[in-house]
Short mmCIF file of C-alpha atoms and ligand atoms in Angstrom, two decimals:
data_model
loop_
_atom_site.label_atom_id
_atom_site.label_comp_id
_atom_site.label_asym_id
_atom_site.label_seq_id
_atom_site.Cartn_x
_atom_site.Cartn_y
_atom_site.Cartn_z
CA UNK A 1324 0.00 0.00 0.00
CA UNK A 1325 1.60 3.33 -1.04
CA UNK A 1326 2.15 5.80 1.77
CA UNK A 1327 2.72 9.54 1.91
CA UNK A 1328 4.49 11.53 4.61
CA UNK A 1329 2.32 13.85 6.70
CA UNK A 1330 2.97 15.91 9.82
CA UNK A 1331 1.58 13.01 11.88
CA UNK A 1332 3.66 10.39 10.08
CA UNK A 1333 3.14 8.22 7.02
CA UNK A 1334 -0.45 7.50 5.96
CA UNK A 1335 -1.91 5.21 3.29
CA UNK A 1336 -2.67 7.21 0.16
CA UNK A 1337 -6.12 5.60 -0.02
CA UNK A 1338 -7.04 7.38 3.22
CA UNK A 1339 -6.18 10.89 1.95
CA UNK A 1340 -9.81 11.60 1.00
CA UNK A 1341 -10.87 15.04 -0.18
CA UNK A 1342 -7.68 17.05 -0.52
CA UNK A 1343 -6.92 20.75 -0.87
CA UNK A 1344 -3.72 20.65 -2.89
CA UNK A 1345 -2.37 24.16 -2.33
CA UNK A 1346 -2.88 25.94 0.98
CA UNK A 1347 -0.69 27.44 3.69
CA UNK A 1348 -0.91 26.89 7.43
CA UNK A 1349 1.54 29.54 8.70
CA UNK A 1350 3.77 32.18 7.17
CA UNK A 1351 6.17 33.21 9.94
CA UNK A 1352 9.22 35.25 8.91
CA UNK A 1353 12.10 33.49 10.70
CA UNK A 1354 14.41 36.40 11.61
CA UNK A 1355 11.49 38.57 12.67
CA UNK A 1356 10.01 35.75 14.74
CA UNK A 1357 13.37 35.13 16.40
CA UNK A 1358 14.14 38.73 17.27
CA UNK A 1359 10.75 40.47 17.41
CA UNK A 1360 8.34 37.62 18.25
CA UNK A 1361 5.51 39.97 19.24
CA UNK A 1362 5.50 41.28 15.65
CA UNK A 1363 5.19 37.78 14.19
CA UNK A 1364 2.64 36.31 16.59
CA UNK A 1365 -0.01 39.00 16.93
CA UNK A 1366 -1.84 38.35 20.20
CA UNK A 1367 0.80 35.78 21.19
CA UNK A 1368 1.81 32.40 19.77
CA UNK A 1369 -0.67 30.43 21.90
CA UNK A 1370 -3.50 32.60 20.64
CA UNK A 1371 -2.46 32.15 17.00
CA UNK A 1372 -2.08 28.37 17.40
CA UNK A 1373 -5.55 28.16 18.97
CA UNK A 1374 -7.16 30.18 16.20
CA UNK A 1375 -5.53 28.11 13.43
CA UNK A 1376 -6.65 24.90 15.18
CA UNK A 1377 -10.21 26.25 15.17
CA UNK A 1378 -9.98 27.13 11.48
CA UNK A 1379 -8.73 23.66 10.56
CA UNK A 1380 -11.37 21.93 12.67
CA UNK A 1381 -13.98 23.81 10.68
CA UNK A 1382 -12.30 22.83 7.39
CA UNK A 1383 -12.41 19.18 8.46
CA UNK A 1384 -16.07 19.47 9.47
CA UNK A 1385 -16.79 20.78 5.98
CA UNK A 1386 -15.46 17.59 4.41
CA UNK A 1387 -11.73 18.09 3.87
CA UNK A 1388 -9.50 15.22 4.99
CA UNK A 1389 -6.10 16.43 3.77
CA UNK A 1390 -4.38 19.77 3.23
CA UNK A 1391 -1.15 20.22 1.30
CA UNK A 1392 0.77 23.04 2.98
CA UNK A 1393 2.88 24.51 0.17
CA UNK A 1394 4.98 26.66 2.51
CA UNK A 1395 8.65 26.25 1.60
CA UNK A 1396 11.84 27.95 2.73
CA UNK A 1397 11.52 31.68 2.11
CA UNK A 1398 7.76 31.65 2.54
CA UNK A 1399 7.79 31.47 6.34
CA UNK A 1400 7.88 27.77 7.20
CA UNK A 1401 7.59 26.90 10.92
CA UNK A 1402 7.37 23.13 11.22
CA UNK A 1403 7.25 22.98 15.03
CA UNK A 1404 4.26 25.30 15.16
CA UNK A 1405 2.52 23.38 12.37
CA UNK A 1406 3.05 20.17 14.31
CA UNK A 1407 1.69 21.76 17.48
CA UNK A 1408 -1.40 22.75 15.51
CA UNK A 1409 -1.82 19.33 13.91
CA UNK A 1410 -1.59 17.68 17.35
CA UNK A 1411 -4.92 19.35 18.13
CA UNK A 1412 -6.89 18.73 14.92
CA UNK A 1413 -7.65 15.50 13.11
CA UNK A 1414 -6.64 16.36 9.55
CA UNK A 1415 -3.77 15.20 7.34
CA UNK A 1416 -1.23 17.93 6.58
CA UNK A 1417 1.37 17.22 3.90
CA UNK A 1418 4.23 19.72 4.10
CA UNK A 1419 6.65 21.03 1.49
CA UNK A 1420 10.33 21.24 0.83
CA UNK A 1421 11.63 23.62 -1.81
CA UNK A 1422 12.27 27.32 -1.83
CA UNK A 1423 9.96 30.20 -2.54
CA UNK A 1424 11.37 33.27 -4.24
CA UNK A 1425 10.61 35.33 -7.32
CA UNK A 1426 14.34 35.93 -7.89
CA UNK A 1427 16.27 36.90 -4.76
CA UNK A 1428 18.45 34.26 -3.11
CA UNK A 1429 20.13 34.78 0.27
CA UNK A 1430 23.92 35.33 0.24
CA UNK A 1431 24.21 31.89 1.84
CA UNK A 1432 23.31 30.37 -1.53
CA UNK A 1433 24.75 33.03 -3.84
CA UNK A 1434 28.21 33.39 -2.36
CA UNK A 1435 28.55 30.72 0.31
CA UNK A 1436 27.18 27.87 -1.76
CA UNK A 1437 26.95 28.55 -5.49
CA UNK A 1438 26.04 25.60 -7.71
CA UNK A 1439 29.10 24.03 -9.30
CA UNK A 1440 29.78 21.43 -11.93
CA UNK A 1441 31.95 18.48 -10.96
CA UNK A 1442 32.79 15.84 -13.58
CA UNK A 1443 29.96 17.13 -15.76
CA UNK A 1444 27.41 16.87 -12.94
CA UNK A 1445 25.86 19.87 -11.21
CA UNK A 1446 26.21 19.88 -7.44
CA UNK A 1447 23.98 22.27 -5.53
CA UNK A 1448 23.38 22.54 -1.79
CA UNK A 1449 19.75 23.37 -2.63
CA UNK A 1450 19.23 19.85 -3.97
CA UNK A 1451 20.86 18.35 -0.88
CA UNK A 1452 18.67 20.45 1.43
CA UNK A 1453 15.47 19.44 -0.38
CA UNK A 1454 16.46 15.77 -0.23
CA UNK A 1455 17.22 16.09 3.48
CA UNK A 1456 13.73 17.56 4.13
CA UNK A 1457 12.18 14.61 2.30
CA UNK A 1458 14.28 11.76 3.61
CA UNK A 1459 15.23 12.87 7.16
CA UNK A 1460 12.66 15.54 7.96
CA UNK A 1461 12.48 19.30 8.27
CA UNK A 1462 14.54 21.23 10.84
CA UNK A 1463 15.28 18.20 12.99
CA UNK A 1464 11.57 17.62 13.62
CA UNK A 1465 11.43 14.24 11.93
CA UNK A 1466 8.47 15.55 9.90
CA UNK A 1467 9.19 14.67 6.28
CA UNK A 1468 8.22 16.78 3.31
CA UNK A 1469 5.79 15.11 0.88
CA UNK A 1470 6.03 17.62 -1.95
CA UNK A 1471 8.61 20.05 -3.42
CA UNK A 1472 7.52 23.62 -4.03
CA UNK A 1473 9.01 26.14 -6.41
CA UNK A 1474 7.96 29.49 -7.87
CA UNK A 1475 8.30 31.43 -11.08
CA UNK A 1476 6.76 34.88 -10.94
CA UNK A 1477 6.65 37.93 -13.23
CA UNK A 1478 10.44 38.18 -13.28
CA UNK A 1479 10.40 34.89 -15.19
CA UNK A 1480 13.24 32.41 -15.32
CA UNK A 1481 16.10 34.53 -13.97
CA UNK A 1482 19.45 32.78 -13.37
CA UNK A 1483 18.49 32.24 -9.72
CA UNK A 1484 15.07 30.86 -10.62
CA UNK A 1485 16.59 28.54 -13.20
CA UNK A 1486 19.09 27.27 -10.62
CA UNK A 1487 16.20 26.52 -8.28
CA UNK A 1488 14.04 24.82 -10.92
CA UNK A 1489 16.93 22.52 -11.84
CA UNK A 1490 17.72 21.77 -8.18
CA UNK A 1491 14.05 20.96 -7.57
CA UNK A 1492 14.04 18.65 -10.60
CA UNK A 1493 17.09 16.77 -9.33
CA UNK A 1494 15.65 16.41 -5.81
CA UNK A 1495 12.40 15.16 -7.31
CA UNK A 1496 14.12 12.54 -9.45
CA UNK A 1497 16.18 11.41 -6.47
CA UNK A 1498 13.21 11.08 -4.08
CA UNK A 1499 10.14 10.68 -6.28
CA UNK A 1500 8.00 13.18 -4.36
CA UNK A 1501 5.84 15.37 -6.62
CA UNK A 1502 6.67 18.94 -7.62
CA UNK A 1503 4.14 21.74 -7.10
CA UNK A 1504 4.64 25.24 -8.45
CA UNK A 1505 3.65 28.89 -8.36
CA UNK A 1506 3.22 30.58 -11.74
CA UNK A 1507 1.84 33.79 -13.24
CA UNK A 1508 -0.64 32.98 -15.96
CA UNK A 1509 -0.31 36.26 -17.92
CA UNK A 1510 3.27 35.32 -18.73
CA UNK A 1511 2.33 31.65 -19.35
CA UNK A 1512 5.44 30.70 -17.42
CA UNK A 1513 4.13 27.25 -16.53
CA UNK A 1514 5.51 26.40 -19.98
CA UNK A 1515 8.98 27.64 -18.97
CA UNK A 1516 8.81 25.41 -15.90
CA UNK A 1517 7.80 22.41 -17.99
CA UNK A 1518 10.63 23.07 -20.46
CA UNK A 1519 13.31 23.17 -17.74
CA UNK A 1520 11.87 20.17 -15.90
CA UNK A 1521 11.80 18.21 -19.17
CA UNK A 1522 15.43 19.17 -19.84
CA UNK A 1523 16.23 17.69 -16.43
CA UNK A 1524 14.47 14.45 -17.35
CA UNK A 1525 11.40 15.00 -15.20
CA UNK A 1526 8.25 13.05 -16.06
CA UNK A 1527 5.85 16.00 -16.37
CA UNK A 1528 2.96 13.92 -15.05
CA UNK A 1529 4.67 14.20 -11.65
CA UNK A 1530 4.30 17.99 -11.68
CA UNK A 1531 1.43 20.26 -10.63
CA UNK A 1532 1.57 23.60 -12.43
CA UNK A 1533 0.04 25.81 -9.77
CA UNK A 1534 -2.22 28.85 -10.10
CA UNK A 1535 -3.18 27.77 -13.63
CA UNK A 1536 -6.81 28.25 -12.59
CA UNK A 1537 -6.18 32.02 -12.78
CA UNK A 1538 -6.13 31.60 -16.57
CA UNK A 1539 -9.04 31.61 -19.01
CA UNK A 1540 -6.69 30.84 -21.90
CA UNK A 1541 -7.79 27.36 -22.94
CA UNK A 1542 -4.99 27.00 -25.45
CA UNK A 1543 -2.39 27.64 -22.72
CA UNK A 1544 -4.07 25.25 -20.31
CA UNK A 1545 -4.44 22.48 -22.89
CA UNK A 1546 -0.74 22.79 -23.73
CA UNK A 1547 0.20 22.29 -20.07
CA UNK A 1548 -2.23 19.38 -19.73
CA UNK A 1549 -1.27 17.69 -23.00
CA UNK A 1550 2.36 17.63 -21.81
CA UNK A 1551 1.06 15.43 -18.97
CA UNK A 1552 1.04 17.79 -16.01
CA UNK A 1553 -1.78 18.35 -13.58
CA UNK A 1554 -2.93 21.94 -13.21
CA UNK A 1555 -3.87 23.67 -9.98
CA UNK A 1556 -7.23 25.44 -9.99
CA UNK A 1557 -5.99 26.49 -6.61
CA UNK A 1558 -7.01 30.06 -5.95
CA UNK A 1559 -10.75 29.78 -5.42
CA UNK A 1560 -11.83 32.77 -3.35
CA UNK A 1561 -9.02 35.01 -4.55
CA UNK A 1562 -11.30 37.04 -6.76
CA UNK A 1563 -9.60 40.27 -7.84
CA UNK A 1564 -10.62 40.73 -11.48
CA UNK A 1565 -8.79 44.08 -11.73
CA UNK A 1566 -5.58 42.20 -10.99
CA UNK A 1567 -6.29 39.43 -13.49
CA UNK A 1568 -7.71 37.04 -10.87
CA UNK A 1569 -11.15 36.07 -12.20
CA UNK A 1570 -14.39 35.56 -10.28
CA UNK A 1571 -15.68 32.11 -9.36
CA UNK A 1572 -18.07 31.77 -12.31
CA UNK A 1573 -15.37 32.56 -14.84
CA UNK A 1574 -12.99 30.05 -13.24
CA UNK A 1575 -15.68 27.36 -13.19
CA UNK A 1576 -16.63 27.96 -16.85
CA UNK A 1577 -13.00 27.39 -17.83
CA UNK A 1578 -12.89 24.15 -15.80
CA UNK A 1579 -16.24 23.00 -17.22
CA UNK A 1580 -14.83 23.40 -20.73
CA UNK A 1581 -11.72 21.40 -19.81
CA UNK A 1582 -13.78 18.71 -18.08
CA UNK A 1583 -15.99 18.39 -21.17
CA UNK A 1584 -12.82 17.79 -23.19
CA UNK A 1585 -11.76 14.97 -20.86
CA UNK A 1586 -9.17 16.75 -18.71
CA UNK A 1587 -10.80 16.20 -15.31
CA UNK A 1588 -8.15 13.57 -14.51
CA UNK A 1589 -5.47 16.30 -14.44
CA UNK A 1590 -7.01 19.12 -12.37
CA UNK A 1591 -6.78 19.71 -8.61
CA UNK A 1592 -8.64 22.28 -6.49
CA UNK A 1593 -7.64 24.59 -3.66
CA UNK A 1594 -7.69 28.18 -2.38
CA UNK A 1595 -4.06 29.21 -1.66
CA UNK A 1596 -5.29 30.64 1.65
CA UNK A 1597 -2.92 31.12 4.58
CA UNK A 1598 -4.44 30.37 7.98
CA UNK A 1599 -2.13 32.88 9.68
CA UNK A 1600 0.55 35.08 8.15
CA UNK A 1601 2.83 37.69 9.65
CA UNK A 1602 3.31 39.34 6.28
CA UNK A 1603 0.19 39.07 4.16
CA UNK A 1604 -1.22 42.57 3.96
CA UNK A 1605 -4.80 42.87 5.17
CA UNK A 1606 -5.50 44.94 2.09
CA UNK A 1607 -4.70 41.93 -0.10
CA UNK A 1608 -6.87 39.16 1.26
CA UNK A 1609 -8.52 40.48 4.40
CA UNK A 1610 -11.61 41.82 2.64
CA UNK A 1611 -12.19 38.81 0.39
CA UNK A 1612 -15.10 37.08 2.10
CA UNK A 1613 -14.86 33.90 0.00
CA UNK A 1614 -11.10 33.45 0.46
CA UNK A 1615 -11.39 30.83 3.18
CA UNK A 1616 -10.59 27.12 3.20
CA UNK A 1617 -14.26 26.09 3.33
CA UNK A 1618 -15.16 27.89 0.09
CA UNK A 1619 -14.50 24.98 -2.31
CA UNK A 1620 -16.62 22.47 -0.41
CA UNK A 1621 -19.38 24.94 0.44
CA UNK A 1622 -19.78 27.06 -2.70
CA UNK A 1623 -17.47 25.99 -5.52
CA UNK A 1624 -18.49 22.33 -5.75
CA UNK A 1625 -22.26 23.08 -5.85
CA UNK A 1626 -21.61 25.75 -8.48
CA UNK A 1627 -19.58 23.26 -10.52
CA UNK A 1628 -22.39 20.72 -10.43
CA UNK A 1629 -24.82 23.44 -11.53
CA UNK A 1630 -22.52 24.21 -14.49
CA UNK A 1631 -22.61 20.59 -15.69
CA UNK A 1632 -19.43 19.24 -14.16
CA UNK A 1633 -20.39 15.76 -12.94
CA UNK A 1634 -20.11 14.35 -9.42
CA UNK A 1635 -17.56 11.88 -10.76
CA UNK A 1636 -15.41 14.66 -12.20
CA UNK A 1637 -15.58 16.60 -8.92
CA UNK A 1638 -14.52 13.48 -7.08
CA UNK A 1639 -11.59 13.04 -9.47
CA UNK A 1640 -10.41 16.61 -8.84
CA UNK A 1641 -10.92 16.51 -5.07
CA UNK A 1642 -9.88 12.94 -4.25
CA UNK A 1643 -8.66 10.82 -7.16
CA UNK A 1644 -6.10 13.16 -8.68
CA UNK A 1645 -4.43 14.13 -5.37
CA UNK A 1646 -4.16 10.46 -4.50
CA UNK A 1647 -2.67 9.64 -7.90
CA UNK A 1648 -0.07 12.41 -7.57
CA UNK A 1649 1.12 10.96 -4.25
CA UNK A 1650 0.97 7.37 -5.47
CA UNK A 1651 3.46 8.02 -8.28
CA UNK A 1652 6.55 7.20 -6.26
CA UNK A 1653 10.17 6.19 -6.50
CA UNK A 1654 13.36 7.71 -7.87
CA UNK A 1655 14.13 7.50 -11.56
ZN1 ZN B 2813 0.67 29.43 -2.32
#
């Protein structure tokens, strides 16, 4: 029986159930938390932990069995706090290795540990760190990462981003855990990610091209899907049409078209909500009433059914496809 690593240890993939494939539990900025903890934990750490536990209990009550926490290095990962939260709520949380940046890399990587080629092979401490998260656990906690996260934003594939994409690809091939990404659909840079992963020998069916659900460009989406990848329709609730982030109905119409063409076996759903962040500006998400982790089960799924997406297709996107992504295992 295939297993996947979660915060509470390995679980059988068949027990994952309905899964939100791209969320965040905590974003805690490490140096701020260390030196100015009152600025990171507003109201105190105990208070924050309690409120996130309450949020996740509600998510579970609304039918979600598993959350993939796509919070990598650079995004504010705090594995001990996530574990403390998960101790108090009965939900599977799969956590991420990887690194989250749009371009900037700390001097540690740039100057202390640049990638180098030895005997024709690239050696990069990034790859070693990702593999350590997956095989030994994160930050000495023993909690193993079950997914590798990477980002390509508006800056595109800068030299730093390319270094990261290739390091992620190597760690994936070494460990077999799936890759999940952040993209910007206006620049169609999911295609750049696929190109670099393919150059590194990655089987693109092991990759989730994230935030693709922000796009209404069916030609772009079909190209990603036809190359074998799964796409993340993973920002339900983040409705800011002026910023190119379409409303629910527009997103669902795009998915209904793809489902009608037979692509429901390569789509996963989520919100990209953070339960608690010390850096997300209130102005960004605070006023978005639907941007909560119960939105997909409560509003999106009924709206999908009303638009002609079938129960079976919903079940594929919520349960079957996540399970399949975690069941594709082994190095290659
Ligand atoms: Zn995210």
